[in-house]
């Protein structure tokens, strides 16, 4: 834990200590307080949610979904992909089959490493370095969450910094209101074991929670020559809460959350040729035997809630996240990148034989130590107040966040040989000889949002301000001690004003009509050149929501008008993996989202049904050239944006009784391009 972060926590405690002592010593006023309206325990920090909680979803002037704990437990969901497929407008690209490293986008933002949406846990930015390196290999463990919420549209500017598509918030298990716990154990094929244990208690003033989620499997893929292809995940969380005494002048809570997660996965970047994939999609070549990803995540959150009156409350959180990972994986063979070998196996037949373990190689296989460390820390606060002006009712939130994060790359390549079908170590590379740089970001964000009601009408104007400073210190590939003799330094800054407005009309207790418009923004990241602009767009939506009994319907039309789409050079998109950014030109994304849910009952049997459907069209509006991605040396205006399916739908259903239940999910994702183009999609594109 850094000295700056310890200082931030100390400042927070000192600032609220007078309120704490006064809450213990001052008698309660005669007027009602928030403590009267919200008895404790349990405690819900509504300012840390993105929808306002399950009871306020219907009031959101835009598309919002809250998946409660009952649904997560009933369906046994531990894969974020399975959870999000039931939400229209969410784009997903599967990778490992278990949801460990998800690729999530919303309304055509692109899915690469979920870098274009705001991801949070309990309202706190949870990506290892959300400003510096948002496309990192960490995602919270869904199996220990009690709710998942998604918010799209104009009011998603409240979260930030990525405002084009929307925000995803995972809500961790709450401290229980009384002593108790639960234990869930599951087993399955491929030696899969999964366990989830929770134990906690609450008294009048104190509450606590201990939780662990464990998951291990041998994997479903088959490695040439034998070997594991699975993973082991260990996740631990502890919470401690202090509440003010009943009758205190100010109702208050402190909640401390500590988390520790490790993951060891036998996963690879090495794919298969088209021919081999058709024959056996679960095969892995012998050259991937040494590929493994090891990660470690630590989190700390200290949250304070104080209700100064029945119409005025402040929620403040200090937080710190540390993430370390090393994806040790095959990078090249014979000096040729593995992607090029698989794309053109006929021209690289001898190298492909080495990858398969069918031919010996003296030592031209290079495995990279992708060793990186990340941190993110900050202090954020939301002040909420309710008041009337004339005939108008206001619910206003004012928020502030100071955030800093960073990435430390220290990588080298090791030399291996292929002998008798076995990967064999030859020589260790010089530490830092592939990448040796530190990137940092400091951001100050501020938002104001006011929900104004007049009868059945409500309008929610707001804006967000982001000010970001980036710095890269590159020590070069021959300075492992980082003495700085050849260090280069680059800086850049970004400032953004992000307005938005939502409008809603409650036609009845069940029917709501809504519309909105807002500015979409994604910062360009560290090291962006003067020519590289932030990603900006203007986004519109209009929809209808029916929340009756027993039917639920939400239908939304949306349009995202990109002035400048932002691309990043990554290995997974066919680039060099430098992480450099480039402008992708103007893009139009439009579509329709539909969600329908209805339960049916036949005597003692219940059959829930939920359908989610999304239609999306995404096209480039101008032509440009780029050298960063193999799939796009030249893009022509009118070409479809890759990795965005035109249609996708998901059906969730099940059979339930008081004694047992069974659930199933059927999903279909339409064909999508892996390279820009138009017309019929050719094979491999």
XYZ file of C-alpha atoms in Angstrom:
685
model
C 0.000 0.000 0.000
C 1.489 3.304 -1.073
C 2.209 6.206 1.259
C -0.199 8.406 -0.737
C -3.030 5.947 -0.271
C -2.421 5.614 3.464
C -2.513 9.395 3.636
C -5.841 9.459 1.767
C -7.389 6.995 4.204
C -6.040 8.982 7.163
C -7.468 12.235 5.762
C -10.853 10.560 5.297
C -10.938 9.293 8.882
C -9.826 12.642 10.318
C -12.434 14.494 8.258
C -15.353 12.423 9.517
C -14.194 11.849 13.072
C -16.031 14.923 14.446
C -19.250 13.586 12.949
C -18.554 10.192 14.513
C -18.107 11.583 18.015
C -21.127 13.863 17.720
C -23.217 10.922 16.562
C -22.414 9.100 19.814
C -22.985 11.992 22.191
C -25.821 14.139 20.758
C -29.483 13.200 21.342
C -31.698 12.642 18.325
C -33.693 15.577 16.942
C -37.456 15.561 16.844
C -37.574 15.447 13.038
C -37.395 12.204 11.080
C -34.009 11.153 9.698
C -32.816 8.802 6.977
C -32.135 6.312 9.745
C -35.885 6.300 10.460
C -36.704 5.714 6.794
C -34.016 3.040 6.282
C -33.771 0.825 9.365
C -30.575 -1.152 9.877
C -29.272 -3.723 9.315
C -28.806 -4.591 6.481
C -27.174 -1.522 4.983
C -27.396 -0.703 1.284
C -25.145 2.018 -0.096
C -27.458 3.127 -2.910
C -24.983 5.771 -4.079
C -22.610 2.955 -5.038
C -25.102 1.350 -7.422
C -25.750 2.398 -11.012
C -29.500 1.740 -11.067
C -30.441 2.871 -7.550
C -31.266 -0.710 -6.560
C -34.005 -3.141 -7.622
C -36.848 -0.903 -6.467
C -35.765 2.092 -8.569
C -34.920 0.456 -11.895
C -38.341 1.356 -13.264
C -37.640 5.051 -12.595
C -34.456 5.206 -14.683
C -34.977 7.386 -17.795
C -33.068 4.923 -19.944
C -32.209 1.264 -20.318
C -31.357 -0.309 -16.966
C -31.224 -3.915 -15.740
C -30.800 -5.284 -12.232
C -30.143 -9.032 -11.909
C -30.857 -9.899 -8.249
C -29.298 -12.566 -6.085
C -32.313 -14.880 -6.448
C -31.793 -15.135 -10.198
C -28.030 -15.584 -9.914
C -28.402 -18.370 -7.366
C -31.323 -20.068 -9.061
C -29.448 -20.254 -12.317
C -26.139 -21.095 -10.631
C -24.381 -18.426 -12.651
C -20.628 -18.079 -12.171
C -19.828 -16.959 -15.739
C -20.405 -13.261 -16.459
C -21.116 -14.090 -20.099
C -24.136 -16.212 -19.124
C -25.427 -13.427 -16.894
C -25.038 -10.669 -19.462
C -26.457 -12.614 -22.389
C -29.913 -12.120 -20.886
C -29.473 -8.338 -21.176
C -30.082 -6.877 -24.665
C -27.584 -4.414 -26.088
C -24.609 -6.199 -24.526
C -22.050 -7.637 -26.966
C -19.856 -10.525 -25.856
C -16.928 -12.344 -27.403
C -16.147 -15.666 -25.730
C -12.523 -16.540 -25.066
C -11.692 -19.152 -22.436
C -15.114 -20.755 -21.989
C -15.366 -19.917 -18.286
C -15.778 -16.132 -18.322
C -12.445 -15.506 -16.595
C -11.255 -12.906 -19.110
C -14.436 -11.503 -20.643
C -14.702 -9.335 -23.713
C -17.751 -7.138 -23.187
C -19.118 -4.198 -25.133
C -22.392 -2.291 -25.111
C -24.253 -0.916 -28.087
C -21.407 -1.501 -30.508
C -18.553 -0.073 -28.445
C -16.295 -2.991 -29.307
C -15.509 -5.834 -26.960
C -11.712 -6.056 -26.812
C -10.886 -6.838 -23.172
C -13.980 -4.847 -22.079
C -11.895 -1.682 -22.388
C -14.688 0.564 -23.719
C -17.164 0.222 -20.848
C -16.991 1.307 -17.212
C -16.636 -1.748 -14.953
C -17.106 -1.458 -11.202
C -17.457 -3.526 -8.060
C -19.662 -1.891 -5.440
C -19.532 1.363 -7.389
C -15.717 1.504 -7.488
C -13.626 1.252 -10.679
C -12.312 -2.310 -10.601
C -10.197 -2.671 -13.762
C -6.551 -2.954 -12.629
C -5.680 0.393 -14.232
C -8.900 1.801 -15.758
C -7.258 4.922 -17.210
C -3.766 3.626 -18.019
C -4.488 0.084 -19.206
C -8.218 -0.762 -19.218
C -7.680 -3.851 -21.385
C -6.132 -5.932 -18.610
C -6.646 -9.539 -17.542
C -8.756 -9.157 -14.420
C -12.473 -9.401 -13.796
C -14.259 -9.802 -10.448
C -15.418 -13.280 -9.473
C -19.079 -13.425 -10.445
C -19.726 -16.475 -8.271
C -19.485 -14.399 -5.082
C -21.733 -11.537 -6.258
C -25.270 -11.010 -4.998
C -26.372 -8.796 -7.895
C -25.290 -7.536 -11.320
C -26.552 -4.291 -12.824
C -26.163 -2.649 -16.220
C -27.056 0.920 -17.104
C -27.044 2.304 -20.612
C -28.061 5.679 -21.989
C -27.849 9.296 -20.919
C -27.660 8.835 -17.151
C -24.665 6.486 -17.414
C -22.450 9.617 -17.538
C -22.681 9.546 -13.736
C -20.086 6.764 -13.665
C -17.383 7.329 -16.286
C -14.825 7.620 -17.656
C -16.227 5.467 -20.494
C -19.693 6.834 -21.273
C -20.535 5.711 -24.822
C -22.010 2.276 -24.170
C -22.787 2.141 -20.482
C -21.708 0.909 -17.075
C -21.502 -2.543 -15.518
C -21.539 -2.818 -11.723
C -21.121 -6.004 -9.715
C -22.519 -5.912 -6.189
C -20.708 -8.090 -3.681
C -22.351 -10.113 -0.925
C -23.854 -7.944 1.806
C -23.247 -8.420 5.507
C -26.269 -10.429 6.742
C -28.796 -8.955 9.160
C -28.421 -11.870 11.583
C -25.988 -14.683 12.278
C -25.935 -17.224 9.503
C -24.169 -18.552 6.471
C -24.414 -20.840 3.515
C -22.267 -23.390 1.740
C -22.666 -24.372 -1.891
C -20.640 -27.198 -3.426
C -20.716 -28.361 -7.035
C -18.836 -30.843 -9.165
C -18.830 -31.631 -12.841
C -16.932 -33.006 -15.796
C -13.213 -32.439 -16.334
C -12.601 -32.835 -12.579
C -14.414 -29.568 -11.931
C -14.947 -28.550 -8.309
C -16.608 -25.366 -7.150
C -17.336 -24.121 -3.662
C -18.828 -20.960 -2.198
C -18.979 -20.313 1.553
C -20.372 -17.279 3.397
C -20.568 -16.619 7.134
C -21.578 -13.388 8.832
C -23.534 -11.619 11.521
C -24.907 -8.202 12.523
C -25.628 -6.730 15.900
C -26.989 -3.344 16.822
C -23.737 -1.559 16.036
C -21.375 -4.011 14.327
C -21.534 -6.460 11.468
C -19.057 -8.750 9.746
C -18.751 -11.135 6.814
C -16.259 -13.800 5.750
C -16.568 -15.262 2.266
C -14.636 -17.498 -0.097
C -15.206 -18.768 -3.617
C -13.077 -21.640 -4.958
C -13.099 -23.021 -8.488
C -10.814 -25.592 -10.097
C -10.953 -27.706 -13.254
C -8.669 -29.690 -15.529
C -10.177 -27.905 -18.528
C -12.106 -29.140 -21.555
C -9.293 -28.871 -24.119
C -6.910 -31.643 -25.117
C -3.191 -30.832 -25.199
C -1.018 -32.750 -27.671
C 1.305 -34.908 -25.589
C -0.885 -34.533 -22.495
C -1.147 -31.893 -19.799
C -3.592 -29.639 -17.972
C -5.654 -26.982 -19.721
C -7.747 -25.794 -16.789
C -7.327 -23.349 -13.933
C -7.518 -22.844 -10.168
C -9.243 -19.773 -8.721
C -9.165 -18.787 -5.036
C -11.122 -15.734 -3.892
C -11.436 -14.430 -0.324
C -13.387 -11.420 0.979
C -13.834 -9.997 4.455
C -16.127 -7.150 5.526
C -16.509 -5.228 8.773
C -19.175 -2.623 9.451
C -19.743 -0.131 12.246
C -23.069 1.704 12.566
C -24.030 4.666 14.696
C -26.231 4.096 17.717
C -29.982 4.271 17.445
C -31.059 7.824 18.193
C -27.797 9.394 17.064
C -28.004 12.867 15.630
C -26.498 11.679 12.342
C -27.085 8.212 10.979
C -23.695 6.786 9.887
C -21.986 3.633 8.688
C -18.396 2.667 8.097
C -17.758 -0.437 6.026
C -14.323 -1.932 5.378
C -13.880 -4.505 2.613
C -10.703 -6.503 2.028
C -10.256 -8.912 -0.862
C -7.614 -11.338 -2.089
C -7.834 -13.339 -5.337
C -5.373 -15.664 -7.059
C -5.703 -17.512 -10.340
C -3.415 -20.054 -11.988
C -4.540 -20.952 -15.489
C -3.052 -23.218 -18.144
C -4.233 -20.956 -20.957
C -2.677 -19.992 -24.282
C -2.799 -17.476 -27.143
C -1.894 -20.227 -29.610
C -4.904 -21.179 -31.708
C -5.430 -23.719 -34.483
C -5.445 -23.700 -38.250
C -8.888 -23.696 -39.850
C -8.442 -27.331 -40.890
C -7.446 -28.487 -37.403
C -10.197 -26.434 -35.768
C -12.821 -28.105 -37.975
C -11.474 -31.520 -37.044
C -11.270 -30.833 -33.268
C -11.997 -27.349 -31.888
C -10.785 -28.395 -28.416
C -7.312 -29.433 -29.494
C -4.189 -27.609 -28.323
C -0.810 -27.908 -30.012
C 2.185 -29.263 -28.116
C 4.005 -25.923 -28.323
C 1.452 -24.401 -25.930
C 2.393 -26.777 -23.094
C 4.349 -24.071 -21.260
C 1.690 -21.371 -21.505
C 0.291 -20.324 -18.129
C -1.250 -17.202 -16.630
C -0.701 -16.454 -12.933
C -2.548 -13.542 -11.350
C -2.918 -11.995 -7.908
C -5.411 -9.281 -6.973
C -5.727 -7.335 -3.724
C -8.482 -4.870 -2.954
C -9.293 -2.490 -0.123
C -12.374 -0.303 0.244
C -13.359 1.909 3.150
C -16.818 3.396 2.705
C -18.539 5.942 4.916
C -22.191 6.959 4.756
C -23.594 9.864 6.739
C -27.180 11.116 6.601
C -27.162 14.698 7.800
C -30.948 14.958 7.470
C -33.850 13.190 5.846
C -32.955 14.904 2.564
C -29.174 15.123 2.633
C -26.602 12.305 2.663
C -22.959 11.813 1.673
C -21.267 8.547 0.680
C -17.465 8.544 0.522
C -15.108 5.702 -0.409
C -11.342 5.388 -0.306
C -10.060 2.470 -2.343
C -6.948 0.662 -3.521
C -6.551 -2.207 -6.011
C -3.308 -4.035 -6.810
C -3.009 -6.583 -9.601
C -0.003 -8.611 -10.670
C 0.042 -11.037 -13.540
C 2.378 -12.934 -15.804
C 0.967 -14.611 -18.871
C 3.919 -16.745 -19.900
C 3.004 -17.733 -23.444
C 4.365 -18.691 -26.842
C 5.059 -15.635 -28.986
C 6.872 -16.860 -32.090
C 8.547 -19.823 -33.763
C 11.468 -19.467 -36.154
C 11.143 -15.708 -35.803
C 7.574 -15.742 -37.157
C 4.616 -14.657 -35.022
C 2.267 -17.538 -34.230
C -0.716 -15.702 -35.779
C 1.050 -15.532 -39.149
C 1.849 -19.237 -39.065
C -1.798 -20.163 -38.459
C -3.141 -17.635 -40.982
C -0.971 -19.083 -43.758
C -0.095 -22.695 -42.826
C 0.777 -23.647 -46.402
C 3.661 -21.149 -46.478
C 4.833 -22.125 -42.973
C 4.394 -25.891 -43.083
C 7.700 -26.634 -41.327
C 6.971 -24.177 -38.508
C 3.451 -25.564 -38.094
C 4.937 -29.046 -37.702
C 7.056 -27.708 -34.850
C 3.986 -26.178 -33.163
C 2.200 -29.503 -33.412
C 5.203 -31.332 -31.956
C 5.612 -33.348 -35.152
C 9.101 -31.992 -35.915
C 12.074 -31.188 -33.730
C 13.437 -27.672 -33.377
C 16.796 -26.729 -31.877
C 15.561 -23.654 -30.030
C 13.647 -21.112 -32.137
C 10.502 -21.057 -30.012
C 10.183 -17.848 -28.016
C 7.995 -17.744 -24.929
C 7.367 -14.337 -23.454
C 7.266 -13.425 -19.792
C 4.424 -10.900 -20.040
C 5.162 -9.693 -16.542
C 3.067 -6.682 -15.530
C 1.899 -4.987 -12.357
C -1.020 -2.590 -12.006
C -2.485 -0.400 -9.311
C -5.493 1.855 -8.975
C -6.370 3.999 -6.001
C -8.468 6.998 -5.194
C -11.105 8.780 -3.212
C -14.643 9.378 -4.413
C -17.660 10.986 -2.809
C -21.309 11.452 -3.761
C -23.484 14.089 -2.110
C -27.212 13.592 -2.575
C -30.006 15.957 -1.682
C -33.744 16.167 -2.207
C -35.650 19.449 -2.362
C -38.591 21.213 -4.014
C -38.730 24.420 -6.062
C -42.253 25.541 -6.702
C -44.096 22.579 -8.152
C -40.884 20.755 -9.089
C -39.320 17.961 -7.068
C -35.547 17.530 -7.285
C -33.244 14.585 -6.556
C -29.742 15.915 -7.098
C -26.407 14.128 -6.897
C -23.031 15.814 -6.969
C -20.014 13.539 -7.252
C -16.245 13.890 -7.137
C -13.471 11.377 -7.782
C -9.715 11.653 -7.524
C -8.093 8.622 -9.091
C -4.591 7.516 -9.982
C -3.436 4.278 -11.547
C -0.459 2.789 -13.327
C 1.014 -0.107 -15.251
C 4.535 -1.494 -14.921
C 5.739 -3.637 -17.857
C 8.917 -5.643 -17.309
C 9.083 -8.395 -19.929
C 11.529 -10.661 -21.706
C 11.542 -13.676 -24.035
C 12.845 -17.116 -23.087
C 14.180 -19.590 -25.635
C 12.710 -23.106 -25.969
C 13.169 -26.121 -28.219
C 10.789 -28.832 -29.434
C 12.315 -32.279 -28.897
C 10.382 -35.523 -29.416
C 7.077 -33.678 -29.091
C 8.018 -32.015 -25.795
C 8.675 -28.348 -25.140
C 12.180 -28.028 -23.668
C 13.782 -25.044 -21.952
C 16.983 -23.726 -23.581
C 17.872 -20.227 -22.359
C 16.446 -17.478 -20.188
C 16.121 -13.997 -21.648
C 17.568 -10.844 -20.131
C 14.985 -9.310 -17.752
C 13.297 -6.266 -19.291
C 14.725 -6.902 -22.752
C 11.269 -6.977 -24.388
C 9.515 -4.168 -22.508
C 10.675 -2.016 -19.619
C 8.372 0.907 -18.943
C 6.085 2.468 -16.358
C 2.866 4.267 -17.247
C 0.849 6.407 -14.841
C -2.373 8.386 -14.943
C -3.958 10.930 -12.606
C -7.599 11.857 -13.089
C -10.015 14.259 -11.467
C -13.684 13.784 -12.298
C -16.753 15.721 -11.274
C -20.424 15.160 -12.089
C -23.775 16.788 -11.376
C -27.084 15.096 -12.081
C -30.561 16.283 -11.117
C -33.783 14.354 -11.536
C -36.591 16.890 -11.784
C -40.189 15.700 -11.471
C -43.429 17.387 -12.374
C -46.428 15.118 -12.092
C -45.884 12.109 -14.337
C -42.985 13.774 -16.146
C -39.336 13.656 -15.113
C -36.259 15.096 -16.769
C -32.717 14.235 -15.714
C -30.055 16.665 -16.963
C -26.441 16.240 -15.960
C -22.853 16.600 -16.971
C -19.480 15.060 -16.231
C -16.039 16.685 -16.339
C -12.849 14.602 -16.721
C -9.304 15.953 -16.468
C -6.594 13.327 -17.041
C -2.789 13.523 -17.062
C -0.693 10.666 -18.444
C 3.008 9.874 -18.208
C 5.151 7.103 -19.724
C 8.709 6.453 -18.563
C 10.422 4.007 -20.939
C 13.765 2.741 -19.596
C 14.695 0.893 -22.776
C 15.550 -2.759 -23.225
C 19.091 -2.642 -21.867
C 18.478 -1.093 -18.438
C 17.021 -3.826 -16.186
C 18.007 -1.883 -13.036
C 16.154 1.193 -14.312
C 18.988 3.571 -13.683
C 17.489 5.916 -16.262
C 20.539 6.396 -18.451
C 18.500 5.934 -21.633
C 15.058 6.724 -20.272
C 12.547 8.525 -22.476
C 9.542 10.336 -21.055
C 6.257 11.177 -22.733
C 3.266 13.004 -21.308
C -0.151 13.954 -22.571
C -3.313 15.404 -21.058
C -7.017 15.071 -21.797
C -9.923 17.256 -20.718
C -13.535 16.435 -21.467
C -16.988 17.861 -20.829
C -19.664 15.164 -21.103
C -23.304 16.356 -20.955
C -26.448 14.254 -21.046
C -30.197 14.425 -20.518
C -32.915 11.837 -20.013
C -36.683 12.296 -20.229
C -39.363 9.951 -18.861
C -43.156 9.906 -18.766
C -45.002 7.540 -16.429
C -48.124 6.878 -18.464
C -49.355 4.530 -15.717
C -48.047 2.631 -12.737
C -46.766 -0.010 -15.159
C -45.960 1.863 -18.372
C -43.044 4.291 -18.811
C -41.890 6.060 -21.965
C -38.351 7.425 -22.036
C -35.783 9.073 -24.298
C -32.351 10.559 -23.903
C -29.217 11.960 -25.498
C -25.684 12.201 -24.194
C -22.089 12.582 -25.256
C -19.994 9.467 -25.461
C -16.367 9.689 -24.356
C -13.390 7.364 -24.061
C -9.947 8.792 -23.193
C -7.151 8.069 -25.689
C -4.815 6.688 -23.032
C -1.156 7.196 -22.265
C 1.319 8.015 -24.994
C -1.273 9.235 -27.462
C 0.234 11.486 -30.095
C -1.048 14.953 -30.854
C -2.907 13.475 -33.842
C -4.710 10.871 -31.731
C -7.973 12.294 -30.478
C -10.258 11.042 -27.743
C -13.112 8.817 -28.799
C -16.243 10.961 -28.923
C -19.798 10.378 -30.051
C -23.342 11.655 -29.669
C -25.730 8.971 -28.474
C -29.522 8.848 -28.650
C -32.107 6.411 -27.346
C -35.885 6.121 -27.048
C -37.839 3.329 -25.476
C -40.840 1.930 -23.675
C -40.918 -0.101 -20.464
C -43.833 -2.157 -19.126
C -43.453 -3.432 -15.584
C -46.744 -5.131 -14.930
C -47.697 -8.382 -13.310
C -46.722 -10.864 -14.508
C -45.396 -9.405 -17.791
C -42.193 -7.377 -18.240
C -41.316 -5.688 -21.554
C -38.600 -3.191 -22.468
C -37.927 -2.090 -26.035
C -35.307 0.532 -26.901
C -33.994 2.011 -30.127
C -30.519 3.550 -30.043
C -28.116 5.453 -32.290
C -24.447 6.196 -31.588
C -22.931 8.755 -33.939
C -19.138 8.466 -33.545
C -17.057 11.417 -34.573
C -13.913 9.394 -33.951
C -13.650 5.704 -33.134
C -10.489 4.860 -31.205
C -8.451 1.723 -31.907
C -5.603 0.083 -30.020
C -2.729 -2.042 -31.332
C -3.070 -5.424 -29.596
C -1.948 -8.950 -30.376
C -5.520 -10.219 -30.212
C -6.593 -7.873 -33.034
C -3.717 -8.908 -35.266
C -1.351 -6.069 -34.350
C 2.074 -5.967 -32.726
C 0.876 -5.729 -29.120
C 2.480 -2.314 -28.541
C -0.746 -0.892 -27.083
C -0.411 2.227 -29.264
C -3.626 4.034 -30.195
C -4.938 5.149 -33.555
C -7.970 6.974 -34.911
C -10.595 4.743 -36.475
C -12.681 7.414 -38.143
C -16.392 8.209 -38.045
C -18.828 5.363 -37.342
C -22.605 4.978 -37.087
C -24.003 2.323 -34.729
C -27.748 1.867 -34.549
C -30.017 -0.843 -33.321
C -32.972 -2.142 -31.346
C -33.029 -3.883 -27.969
C -35.925 -6.008 -26.745
C -36.383 -7.779 -23.413
C -39.512 -9.773 -22.526
C -40.095 -11.734 -19.354
C -43.088 -13.662 -18.043
C -43.509 -16.537 -15.589
C -46.091 -19.284 -16.142
C -47.591 -21.573 -13.515
C -49.218 -24.989 -13.819
C -50.428 -26.220 -10.445
C -47.254 -26.527 -8.331
C -44.860 -26.018 -11.241
C -43.446 -22.615 -12.254
C -41.905 -21.936 -15.668
C -40.067 -18.589 -15.942
C -39.373 -17.282 -19.448
C -37.129 -14.399 -20.468
C -36.136 -13.408 -24.001
C -33.452 -10.878 -24.928
C -32.980 -9.760 -28.537
C -30.561 -7.235 -30.055
C -30.269 -6.003 -33.637
C -27.193 -3.864 -34.358
C -25.822 -2.229 -37.495
C -22.374 -0.634 -37.339
C -20.655 0.988 -40.328
C -17.635 3.171 -40.967
C -18.586 6.535 -42.455
C -15.191 7.422 -43.909
C -12.185 5.731 -45.472
C -8.762 5.521 -43.835
C -5.581 3.465 -43.671
C -3.759 2.044 -40.651
C -0.627 -0.021 -40.125
C -1.633 -1.248 -36.662
C -4.006 -4.116 -37.483
C -3.520 -6.792 -40.128
C -7.259 -6.912 -40.749
C -7.501 -3.216 -41.635
C -4.714 -1.877 -43.832
C -7.491 0.071 -45.566
C -11.083 0.716 -44.527
C -13.667 1.929 -47.057
C -16.638 4.088 -46.089
C -19.656 1.800 -45.731
C -17.657 -1.175 -44.430
C -19.148 -2.973 -41.443
C -17.301 -2.682 -38.134
C -15.810 -6.082 -37.193
C -16.766 -8.171 -34.160
C -20.279 -6.718 -33.901
C -22.965 -9.293 -34.789
C -26.048 -7.982 -36.545
C -28.412 -10.116 -34.487
C -28.252 -11.984 -31.217
C -30.876 -13.463 -28.949
C -30.998 -15.403 -25.703
C -33.816 -17.432 -24.156
C -33.750 -18.271 -20.439
C -36.242 -20.719 -19.027
C -36.614 -23.381 -16.401
C -38.857 -25.580 -14.305
C -39.293 -24.859 -10.608
C -41.125 -26.408 -7.692
C -40.834 -25.868 -3.962
C -38.419 -28.812 -3.756
C -36.225 -28.521 -6.844
C -35.482 -26.437 -9.917
C -33.708 -26.665 -13.274
C -32.747 -23.813 -15.592
C -31.414 -23.596 -19.132
C -30.150 -20.880 -21.427
C -30.183 -20.955 -25.216
C -28.239 -18.255 -27.052
C -27.591 -17.498 -30.690
C -25.086 -14.967 -31.965
C -25.311 -14.091 -35.633
C -22.386 -14.118 -38.024
C -19.935 -11.262 -37.614
C -16.875 -10.108 -39.461
C -13.324 -10.285 -38.173
C -12.299 -7.624 -40.709
C -14.123 -4.607 -42.178
C -16.124 -5.301 -45.313
C -19.572 -5.398 -46.877
C -21.939 -7.824 -48.526
C -21.715 -11.556 -47.878
C -19.167 -12.480 -45.236
C -16.369 -14.516 -46.844
C -14.844 -17.423 -44.935
C -12.234 -16.199 -42.480
C -13.494 -12.603 -42.506
